[in-house]
mmCIF file with all atom_site columns, C-alpha atoms in Angstrom:
data_model
loop_
_atom_site.group_PDB
_atom_site.id
_atom_site.type_symbol
_atom_site.label_atom_id
_atom_site.label_alt_id
_atom_site.label_comp_id
_atom_site.label_asym_id
_atom_site.label_entity_id
_atom_site.label_seq_id
_atom_site.pdbx_PDB_ins_code
_atom_site.Cartn_x
_atom_site.Cartn_y
_atom_site.Cartn_z
_atom_site.occupancy
_atom_site.B_iso_or_equiv
_atom_site.pdbx_formal_charge
_atom_site.auth_seq_id
_atom_site.auth_comp_id
_atom_site.auth_asym_id
_atom_site.auth_atom_id
_atom_site.pdbx_PDB_model_num
ATOM 1  C CA . MET W 1 1  ? -2.767 -182.373 -21.271 1.00 93.00 ? 1  MET W CA 1
ATOM 2  C CA . LYS W 1 2  ? -0.543 -182.048 -24.364 1.00 97.00 ? 2  LYS W CA 1
ATOM 3  C CA . MET W 1 3  ? -0.206 -185.316 -26.012 1.00 97.00 ? 3  MET W CA 1
ATOM 4  C CA . LEU W 1 4  ? 2.439  -186.691 -28.484 1.00 98.00 ? 4  LEU W CA 1
ATOM 5  C CA . ARG W 1 5  ? 1.187  -187.103 -32.139 1.00 97.00 ? 5  ARG W CA 1
ATOM 6  C CA . ILE W 1 6  ? 0.989  -190.896 -32.297 1.00 96.00 ? 6  ILE W CA 1
ATOM 7  C CA . SER W 1 7  ? -1.678 -193.379 -33.197 1.00 94.00 ? 7  SER W CA 1
ATOM 8  C CA . THR W 1 8  ? -3.954 -194.748 -30.497 1.00 95.00 ? 8  THR W CA 1
ATOM 9  C CA . GLN W 1 9  ? -2.521 -198.186 -31.065 1.00 95.00 ? 9  GLN W CA 1
ATOM 10 C CA . ARG W 1 10 ? 1.071  -196.922 -30.724 1.00 94.00 ? 10 ARG W CA 1
ATOM 11 C CA . ARG W 1 11 ? 0.216  -194.997 -27.497 1.00 96.00 ? 11 ARG W CA 1
ATOM 12 C CA . ALA W 1 12 ? -1.349 -198.179 -26.024 1.00 96.00 ? 12 ALA W CA 1
ATOM 13 C CA . GLN W 1 13 ? 1.829  -200.182 -26.847 1.00 95.00 ? 13 GLN W CA 1
ATOM 14 C CA . LEU W 1 14 ? 4.169  -197.580 -25.427 1.00 94.00 ? 14 LEU W CA 1
ATOM 15 C CA . SER W 1 15 ? 1.906  -197.238 -22.240 1.00 94.00 ? 15 SER W CA 1
ATOM 16 C CA . SER W 1 16 ? 1.787  -201.070 -21.664 1.00 94.00 ? 16 SER W CA 1
ATOM 17 C CA . GLU W 1 17 ? 5.547  -201.068 -21.871 1.00 92.00 ? 17 GLU W CA 1
ATOM 18 C CA . ASN W 1 18 ? 5.692  -198.223 -19.340 1.00 90.00 ? 18 ASN W CA 1
ATOM 19 C CA . LEU W 1 19 ? 7.620  -195.909 -21.786 1.00 94.00 ? 19 LEU W CA 1
ATOM 20 C CA . LEU W 1 20 ? 5.399  -192.846 -21.388 1.00 95.00 ? 20 LEU W CA 1
ATOM 21 C CA . ALA W 1 21 ? 5.366  -190.432 -18.642 1.00 95.00 ? 21 ALA W CA 1
ATOM 22 C CA . LEU W 1 22 ? 4.018  -186.960 -17.908 1.00 96.00 ? 22 LEU W CA 1
ATOM 23 C CA . ASN W 1 23 ? 6.260  -184.024 -17.201 1.00 96.00 ? 23 ASN W CA 1
ATOM 24 C CA . SER W 1 24 ? 5.695  -181.137 -14.881 1.00 96.00 ? 24 SER W CA 1
ATOM 25 C CA . ARG W 1 25 ? 3.979  -179.212 -17.631 1.00 97.00 ? 25 ARG W CA 1
ATOM 26 C CA . ASN W 1 26 ? 1.336  -181.962 -18.120 1.00 97.00 ? 26 ASN W CA 1
ATOM 27 C CA . GLN W 1 27 ? 2.982  -182.954 -21.383 1.00 98.00 ? 27 GLN W CA 1
ATOM 28 C CA . GLU W 1 28 ? 3.141  -186.691 -22.557 1.00 97.00 ? 28 GLU W CA 1
ATOM 29 C CA . ILE W 1 29 ? 6.787  -187.545 -22.986 1.00 98.00 ? 29 ILE W CA 1
ATOM 30 C CA . LEU W 1 30 ? 9.096  -190.539 -23.246 1.00 97.00 ? 30 LEU W CA 1
ATOM 31 C CA . HIS W 1 31 ? 11.110 -191.124 -19.968 1.00 96.00 ? 31 HIS W CA 1
ATOM 32 C CA . GLY W 1 32 ? 14.245 -188.866 -19.855 1.00 96.00 ? 32 GLY W CA 1
ATOM 33 C CA . LEU W 1 33 ? 13.246 -186.664 -22.809 1.00 98.00 ? 33 LEU W CA 1
ATOM 34 C CA . SER W 1 34 ? 11.502 -183.314 -23.329 1.00 98.00 ? 34 SER W CA 1
ATOM 35 C CA . PHE W 1 35 ? 8.177  -183.043 -25.228 1.00 98.00 ? 35 PHE W CA 1
ATOM 36 C CA . ASP W 1 36 ? 9.977  -181.956 -28.433 1.00 98.00 ? 36 ASP W CA 1
ATOM 37 C CA . GLU W 1 37 ? 12.614 -184.579 -28.084 1.00 98.00 ? 37 GLU W CA 1
ATOM 38 C CA . SER W 1 38 ? 10.034 -187.169 -27.596 1.00 98.00 ? 38 SER W CA 1
ATOM 39 C CA . GLN W 1 39 ? 8.037  -186.193 -30.557 1.00 98.00 ? 39 GLN W CA 1
ATOM 40 C CA . PHE W 1 40 ? 11.179 -186.187 -32.674 1.00 98.00 ? 40 PHE W CA 1
ATOM 41 C CA . LEU W 1 41 ? 12.212 -189.642 -31.544 1.00 97.00 ? 41 LEU W CA 1
ATOM 42 C CA . ILE W 1 42 ? 8.660  -190.929 -32.319 1.00 97.00 ? 42 ILE W CA 1
ATOM 43 C CA . ASP W 1 43 ? 8.743  -189.443 -35.718 1.00 97.00 ? 43 ASP W CA 1
ATOM 44 C CA . CYS W 1 44 ? 12.185 -191.085 -36.246 1.00 96.00 ? 44 CYS W CA 1
ATOM 45 C CA . GLY W 1 45 ? 10.590 -194.432 -35.645 1.00 93.00 ? 45 GLY W CA 1
ATOM 46 C CA . GLU W 1 46 ? 7.852  -193.834 -37.996 1.00 93.00 ? 46 GLU W CA 1
ATOM 47 C CA . ASP W 1 47 ? 10.004 -192.293 -40.730 1.00 94.00 ? 47 ASP W CA 1
ATOM 48 C CA . PRO W 1 48 ? 13.748 -192.701 -40.294 1.00 94.00 ? 48 PRO W CA 1
ATOM 49 C CA . PRO W 1 49 ? 15.596 -189.579 -41.286 1.00 95.00 ? 49 PRO W CA 1
ATOM 50 C CA . ALA W 1 50 ? 17.829 -189.429 -44.258 1.00 95.00 ? 50 ALA W CA 1
ATOM 51 C CA . ASP W 1 51 ? 19.923 -186.657 -42.801 1.00 96.00 ? 51 ASP W CA 1
ATOM 52 C CA . THR W 1 52 ? 23.091 -187.941 -40.914 1.00 97.00 ? 52 THR W CA 1
ATOM 53 C CA . ALA W 1 53 ? 22.685 -185.315 -38.176 1.00 98.00 ? 53 ALA W CA 1
ATOM 54 C CA . ASP W 1 54 ? 19.024 -186.296 -37.558 1.00 97.00 ? 54 ASP W CA 1
ATOM 55 C CA . ARG W 1 55 ? 19.969 -189.924 -37.422 1.00 97.00 ? 55 ARG W CA 1
ATOM 56 C CA . GLU W 1 56 ? 22.686 -189.247 -34.883 1.00 98.00 ? 56 GLU W CA 1
ATOM 57 C CA . ARG W 1 57 ? 20.303 -187.137 -32.867 1.00 98.00 ? 57 ARG W CA 1
ATOM 58 C CA . CYS W 1 58 ? 17.808 -190.066 -32.899 1.00 97.00 ? 58 CYS W CA 1
ATOM 59 C CA . GLY W 1 59 ? 20.568 -192.277 -31.609 1.00 97.00 ? 59 GLY W CA 1
ATOM 60 C CA . ASP W 1 60 ? 21.414 -189.848 -28.732 1.00 98.00 ? 60 ASP W CA 1
ATOM 61 C CA . LEU W 1 61 ? 17.786 -189.547 -27.724 1.00 98.00 ? 61 LEU W CA 1
ATOM 62 C CA . ILE W 1 62 ? 17.394 -193.371 -27.727 1.00 97.00 ? 62 ILE W CA 1
ATOM 63 C CA . ARG W 1 63 ? 20.444 -193.642 -25.468 1.00 97.00 ? 63 ARG W CA 1
ATOM 64 C CA . ARG W 1 64 ? 19.080 -190.933 -23.187 1.00 97.00 ? 64 ARG W CA 1
ATOM 65 C CA . HIS W 1 65 ? 15.668 -192.503 -23.037 1.00 96.00 ? 65 HIS W CA 1
ATOM 66 C CA . GLU W 1 66 ? 17.144 -196.030 -22.285 1.00 96.00 ? 66 GLU W CA 1
ATOM 67 C CA . ARG W 1 67 ? 19.329 -194.595 -19.441 1.00 96.00 ? 67 ARG W CA 1
ATOM 68 C CA . ALA W 1 68 ? 16.292 -192.887 -17.918 1.00 95.00 ? 68 ALA W CA 1
ATOM 69 C CA . ARG W 1 69 ? 14.377 -196.237 -18.166 1.00 93.00 ? 69 ARG W CA 1
ATOM 70 C CA . LEU W 1 70 ? 17.286 -198.072 -16.522 1.00 93.00 ? 70 LEU W CA 1
ATOM 71 C CA . ARG W 1 71 ? 17.337 -195.592 -13.655 1.00 92.00 ? 71 ARG W CA 1
ATOM 72 C CA . ILE W 1 72 ? 13.636 -196.085 -13.142 1.00 88.00 ? 72 ILE W CA 1
ATOM 73 C CA . ALA W 1 73 ? 13.998 -199.806 -13.276 1.00 86.00 ? 73 ALA W CA 1
ATOM 74 C CA . THR W 1 74 ? 16.867 -199.755 -10.830 1.00 88.00 ? 74 THR W CA 1
ATOM 75 C CA . ALA W 1 75 ? 14.916 -197.518 -8.427  1.00 83.00 ? 75 ALA W CA 1
ATOM 76 C CA . ASP W 1 76 ? 11.874 -199.731 -8.725  1.00 70.00 ? 76 ASP W CA 1
ATOM 77 C CA . ASP W 1 77 ? 14.100 -202.925 -7.858  1.00 67.00 ? 77 ASP W CA 1
ATOM 78 C CA . GLU W 1 78 ? 15.678 -201.090 -4.818  1.00 68.00 ? 78 GLU W CA 1
ATOM 79 C CA . GLY W 1 79 ? 12.340 -200.027 -3.625  1.00 65.00 ? 79 GLY W CA 1
ATOM 80 C CA . SER W 1 80 ? 11.000 -203.556 -3.960  1.00 60.00 ? 80 SER W CA 1
ATOM 81 C CA . ALA W 1 81 ? 13.948 -205.066 -2.074  1.00 56.00 ? 81 ALA W CA 1
ATOM 82 C CA . SER W 1 82 ? 13.568 -202.570 0.737   1.00 55.00 ? 82 SER W CA 1
ATOM 83 C CA . GLU W 1 83 ? 9.897  -203.304 1.066   1.00 53.00 ? 83 GLU W CA 1
ATOM 84 C CA . ALA W 1 84 ? 10.598 -207.073 1.242   1.00 50.00 ? 84 ALA W CA 1
ATOM 85 C CA . GLY W 1 85 ? 12.766 -206.580 4.262   1.00 49.00 ? 85 GLY W CA 1
ATOM 86 C CA . PRO W 1 86 ? 16.290 -207.501 5.161   1.00 46.00 ? 86 PRO W CA 1
ATOM 87 C CA . ALA W 1 87 ? 15.966 -211.336 4.569   1.00 45.00 ? 87 ALA W CA 1
ATOM 88 C CA . ALA W 1 88 ? 14.975 -210.628 0.885   1.00 43.00 ? 88 ALA W CA 1
ATOM 89 C CA . ARG W 1 89 ? 17.819 -208.194 0.423   1.00 38.00 ? 89 ARG W CA 1
ATOM 90 C CA . SER W 1 90 ? 20.368 -210.658 1.764   1.00 38.00 ? 90 SER W CA 1
ATOM 91 C CA . ARG W 1 91 ? 18.956 -213.473 -0.459  1.00 37.00 ? 91 ARG W CA 1
ATOM 92 C CA . ASP W 1 92 ? 18.995 -211.127 -3.524  1.00 39.00 ? 92 ASP W CA 1
ATOM 93 C CA . SER W 1 93 ? 22.523 -209.985 -2.763  1.00 32.00 ? 93 SER W CA 1
ATOM 94 C CA . PHE W 1 94 ? 23.683 -213.560 -2.590  1.00 32.00 ? 94 PHE W CA 1
ATOM 95 C CA . MET W 1 95 ? 22.318 -214.337 -6.015  1.00 32.00 ? 95 MET W CA 1
ATOM 96 C CA . LEU W 1 96 ? 24.382 -211.622 -7.677  1.00 29.00 ? 96 LEU W CA 1
#
């Protein structure tokens, strides 16, 4: 397995927040990003880039990662609702 270059403490934090995943190449990544993009974003968090283009890239990667996390959370919520049965879905729909 190819792991991101991060401290054990940071890895534990990211894992506890369910931010890390494994891709099809058995590489540790942030959801929605490639291995290289994930490493770049982690590096940005540890040492913010001075270059405007790199800062913009960090922002783009953050948005992609957040969209991927939202898709996962939405899929998890829909899966939980369908597992709970029709009564729970009706009750949840009413609360919107």
